[in-house]
XYZ file of C-alpha atoms in Angstrom:
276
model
C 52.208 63.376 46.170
C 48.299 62.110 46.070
C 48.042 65.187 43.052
C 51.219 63.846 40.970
C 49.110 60.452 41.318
C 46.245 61.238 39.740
C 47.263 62.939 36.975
C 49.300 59.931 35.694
C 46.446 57.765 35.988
C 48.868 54.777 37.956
C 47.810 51.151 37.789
C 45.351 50.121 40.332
C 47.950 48.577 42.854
C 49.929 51.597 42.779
C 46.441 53.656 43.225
C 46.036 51.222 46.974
C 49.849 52.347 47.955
C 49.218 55.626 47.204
C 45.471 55.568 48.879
C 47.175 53.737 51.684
C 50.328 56.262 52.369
C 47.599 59.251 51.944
C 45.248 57.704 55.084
C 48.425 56.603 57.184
C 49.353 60.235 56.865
C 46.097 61.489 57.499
C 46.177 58.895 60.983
C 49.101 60.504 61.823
C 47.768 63.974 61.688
C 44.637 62.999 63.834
C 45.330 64.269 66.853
C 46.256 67.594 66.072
C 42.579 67.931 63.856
C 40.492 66.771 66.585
C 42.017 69.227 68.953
C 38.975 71.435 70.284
C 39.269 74.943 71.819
C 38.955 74.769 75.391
C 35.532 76.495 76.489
C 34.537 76.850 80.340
C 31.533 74.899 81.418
C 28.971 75.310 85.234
C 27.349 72.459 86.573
C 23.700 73.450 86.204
C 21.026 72.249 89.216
C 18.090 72.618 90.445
C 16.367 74.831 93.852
C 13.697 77.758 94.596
C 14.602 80.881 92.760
C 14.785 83.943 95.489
C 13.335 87.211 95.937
C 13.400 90.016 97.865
C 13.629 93.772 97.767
C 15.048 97.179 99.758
C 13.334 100.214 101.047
C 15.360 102.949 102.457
C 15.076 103.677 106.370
C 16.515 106.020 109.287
C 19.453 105.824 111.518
C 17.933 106.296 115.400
C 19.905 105.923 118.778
C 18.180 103.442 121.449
C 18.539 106.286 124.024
C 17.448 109.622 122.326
C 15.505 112.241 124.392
C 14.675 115.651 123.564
C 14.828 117.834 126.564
C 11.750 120.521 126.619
C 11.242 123.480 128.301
C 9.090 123.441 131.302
C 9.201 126.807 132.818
C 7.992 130.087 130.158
C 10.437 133.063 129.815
C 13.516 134.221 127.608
C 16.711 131.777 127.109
C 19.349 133.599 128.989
C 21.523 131.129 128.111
C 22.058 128.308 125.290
C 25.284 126.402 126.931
C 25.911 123.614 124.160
C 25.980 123.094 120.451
C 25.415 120.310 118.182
C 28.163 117.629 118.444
C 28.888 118.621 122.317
C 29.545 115.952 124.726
C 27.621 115.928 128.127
C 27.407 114.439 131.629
C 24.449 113.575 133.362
C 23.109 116.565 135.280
C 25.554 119.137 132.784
C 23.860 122.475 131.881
C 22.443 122.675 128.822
C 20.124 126.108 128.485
C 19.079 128.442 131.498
C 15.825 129.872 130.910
C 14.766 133.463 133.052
C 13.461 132.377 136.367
C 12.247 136.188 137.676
C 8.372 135.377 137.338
C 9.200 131.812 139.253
C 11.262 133.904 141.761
C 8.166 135.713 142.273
C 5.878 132.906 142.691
C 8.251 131.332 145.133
C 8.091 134.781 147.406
C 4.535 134.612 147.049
C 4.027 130.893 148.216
C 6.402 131.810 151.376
C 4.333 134.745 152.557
C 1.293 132.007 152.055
C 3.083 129.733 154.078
C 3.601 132.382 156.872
C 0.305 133.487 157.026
C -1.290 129.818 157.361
C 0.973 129.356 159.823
C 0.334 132.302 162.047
C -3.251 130.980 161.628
C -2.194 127.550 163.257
C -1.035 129.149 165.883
C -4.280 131.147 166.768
C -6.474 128.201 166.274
C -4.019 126.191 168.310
C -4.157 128.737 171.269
C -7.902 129.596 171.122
C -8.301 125.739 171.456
C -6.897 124.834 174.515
C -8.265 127.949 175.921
C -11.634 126.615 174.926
C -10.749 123.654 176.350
C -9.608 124.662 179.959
C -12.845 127.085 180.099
C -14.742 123.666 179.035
C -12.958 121.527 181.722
C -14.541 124.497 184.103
C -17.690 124.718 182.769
C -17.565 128.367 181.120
C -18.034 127.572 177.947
C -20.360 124.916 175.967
C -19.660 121.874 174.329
C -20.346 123.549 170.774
C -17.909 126.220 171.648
C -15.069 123.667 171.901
C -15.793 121.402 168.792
C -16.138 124.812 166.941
C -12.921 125.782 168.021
C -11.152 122.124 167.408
C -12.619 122.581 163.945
C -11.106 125.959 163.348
C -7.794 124.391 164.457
C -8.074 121.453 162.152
C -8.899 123.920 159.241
C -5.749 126.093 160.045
C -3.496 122.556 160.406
C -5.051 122.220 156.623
C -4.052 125.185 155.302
C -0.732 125.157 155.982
C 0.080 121.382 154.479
C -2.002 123.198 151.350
C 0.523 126.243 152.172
C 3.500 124.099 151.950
C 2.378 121.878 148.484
C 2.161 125.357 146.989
C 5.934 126.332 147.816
C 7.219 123.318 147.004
C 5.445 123.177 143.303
C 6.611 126.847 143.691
C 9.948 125.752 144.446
C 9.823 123.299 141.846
C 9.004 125.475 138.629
C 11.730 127.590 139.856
C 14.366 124.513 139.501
C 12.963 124.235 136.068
C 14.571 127.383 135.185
C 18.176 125.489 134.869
C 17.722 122.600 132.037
C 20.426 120.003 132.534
C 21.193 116.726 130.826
C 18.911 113.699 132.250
C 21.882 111.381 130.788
C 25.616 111.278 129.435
C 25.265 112.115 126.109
C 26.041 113.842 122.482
C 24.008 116.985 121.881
C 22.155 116.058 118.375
C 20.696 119.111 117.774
C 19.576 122.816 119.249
C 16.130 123.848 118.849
C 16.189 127.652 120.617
C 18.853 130.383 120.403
C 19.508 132.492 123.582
C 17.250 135.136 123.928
C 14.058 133.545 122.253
C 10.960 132.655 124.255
C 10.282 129.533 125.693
C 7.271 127.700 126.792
C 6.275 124.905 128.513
C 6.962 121.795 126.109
C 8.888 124.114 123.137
C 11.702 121.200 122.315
C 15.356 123.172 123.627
C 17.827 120.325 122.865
C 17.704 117.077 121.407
C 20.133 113.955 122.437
C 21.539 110.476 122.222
C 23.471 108.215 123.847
C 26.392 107.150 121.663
C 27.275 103.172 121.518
C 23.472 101.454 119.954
C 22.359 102.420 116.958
C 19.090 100.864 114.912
C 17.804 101.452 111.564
C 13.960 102.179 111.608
C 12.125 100.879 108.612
C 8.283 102.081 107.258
C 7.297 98.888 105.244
C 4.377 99.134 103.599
C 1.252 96.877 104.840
C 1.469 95.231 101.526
C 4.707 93.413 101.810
C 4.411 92.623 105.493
C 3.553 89.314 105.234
C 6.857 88.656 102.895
C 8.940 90.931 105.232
C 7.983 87.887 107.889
C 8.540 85.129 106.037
C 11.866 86.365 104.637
C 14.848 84.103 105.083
C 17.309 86.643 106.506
C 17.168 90.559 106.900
C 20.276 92.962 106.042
C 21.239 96.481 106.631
C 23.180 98.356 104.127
C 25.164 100.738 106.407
C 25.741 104.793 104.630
C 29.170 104.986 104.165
C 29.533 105.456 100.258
C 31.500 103.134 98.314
C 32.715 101.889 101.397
C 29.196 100.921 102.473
C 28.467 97.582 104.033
C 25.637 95.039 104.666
C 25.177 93.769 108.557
C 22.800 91.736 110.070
C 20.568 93.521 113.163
C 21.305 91.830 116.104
C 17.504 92.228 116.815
C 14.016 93.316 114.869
C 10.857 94.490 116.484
C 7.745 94.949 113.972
C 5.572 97.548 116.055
C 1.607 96.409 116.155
C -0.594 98.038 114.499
C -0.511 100.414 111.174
C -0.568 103.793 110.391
C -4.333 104.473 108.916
C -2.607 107.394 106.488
C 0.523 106.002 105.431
C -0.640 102.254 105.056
C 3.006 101.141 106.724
C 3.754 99.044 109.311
C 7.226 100.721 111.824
C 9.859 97.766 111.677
C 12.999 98.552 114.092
C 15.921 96.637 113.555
C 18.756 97.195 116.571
C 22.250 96.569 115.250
C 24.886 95.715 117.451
C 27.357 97.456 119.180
C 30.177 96.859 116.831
C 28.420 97.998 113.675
C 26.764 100.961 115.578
C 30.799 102.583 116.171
C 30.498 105.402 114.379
C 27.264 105.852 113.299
C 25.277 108.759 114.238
C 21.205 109.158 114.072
């Protein structure tokens, strides 16, 4: 309508009505031009920007002990494998125990023939005594003979350590569990050689786990200041991130690594089913 308009050139009243009609229409149609796309907005404020940073670590038990051998000879036998359950006091490896056997026989026969001894020093000193009390022999005569008898008395409590250390290494022939336990790992197969303090089994007490961290010396300082501490838990994609329910920093750091041990115990609920 505004185009017909123009052409025809209409008189200048005209031109207002038409002017006029043109901006009512355009009024009209307001609302639908100023309609805006909708666009999402965030609030924007204002606070510390953090930091931090990860470094990977080891799963350990709380209780974990490896048993060593303390008595040398062949592993007769190697009674549990990695994964095994055991009681306190359970066998675990029995090591050859004929050279011990030996040694015990030995320290017996010792501690027959120091006491035999006692005996003779005990009877030559009261005799020494009576002939004393009757004036046959001398004064020397009797504390030489109460001397002998104290030196016998000696050498059978030095008799009797001997068996029992005897008796002792022989007991260390039979390696048993010092506590209920999960066998971790083997370290001997049966008929190898063992020696004192050669590692035979290694194990831990299921229930407390903690992750053991080396941080480096450098990033102590921010490792103490730091707001909160997390452990990511191995699991894959099902992994998760727990808080340790205690952390000890050990003193002191290594002189070749430059790292400082951090321990981090995680409690007993996020330690089910974790193994070192």
């Amino acid at each position: 309508m505004v185009y017909e308009a123009s052409l025809r050139k209409p008189a200048s009243g005209a031109r207002r009505r038409v002017v006029t009609a043109a901006l009512a229409a355009l009024l009209a149609a307001g609302p639908l031009l100023a309609a805006a796309p909708a666009v999402p907005t965030a609030e924007v404020g204002t606070g510390a920007a953090g930091t931090g940073f990860e470094i990977d670590g080891a799963l350990e038990a709380l209780q974990q002990s490896t048993v060593a051998a303390q008595l040398g000879g062949n592993v007769l036998q190697l009674a549990v494998k990695a994964g095994d359950r055991v009681k306190a006091g359970q066998l675990l490896a029995r090591i050859d125990e004929r050279d011990a056997q030996a040694g015990l026989a030995r320290t017996d026969a010792a501690l027959a023939q120091a006491q035999a001894e006692l005996s003779n020093a005990r009877l030559h000193a009261e005799r020494t005594r009576d002939l004393r009390t009757q004036g046959l022999v001398s004064q020397a005569a009797l504390a030489d003979a109460q001397t002998q008898l104290k030196a016998a008395q000696a050498g059978v409590q030095q008799a009797q350590s001997g068996r029992s250390q005897a008796a002792l290494a022989r007991s260390f022939a039979a390696v048993t569990a010092p506590f209920d336990a999960i066998v971790l790992a083997t370290h001997v197969e049966a008929g190898e050689l063992a020696a004192p303090g050669r590692p035979l089994v290694t194990l831990y007490a299921p229930g407390r786990m903690r992750a053991v961290v080396q941080l480096p010396a450098s990033r102590t300082a921010a490792a103490r200041g730091a707001s909160g501490v997390q452990v990511q838990l191995p699991g894959g994609a099902d992994s998760r991130w727990v808080t340790p329910a205690a952390r000890t920093e050990l003193p002191g750091t290594d002189p070749v690594s430059q790292t400082v041990e951090w321990r981090l115990d995680l409690s007993a609920a996020d330690s089910a089913g974790l193994t070192p």
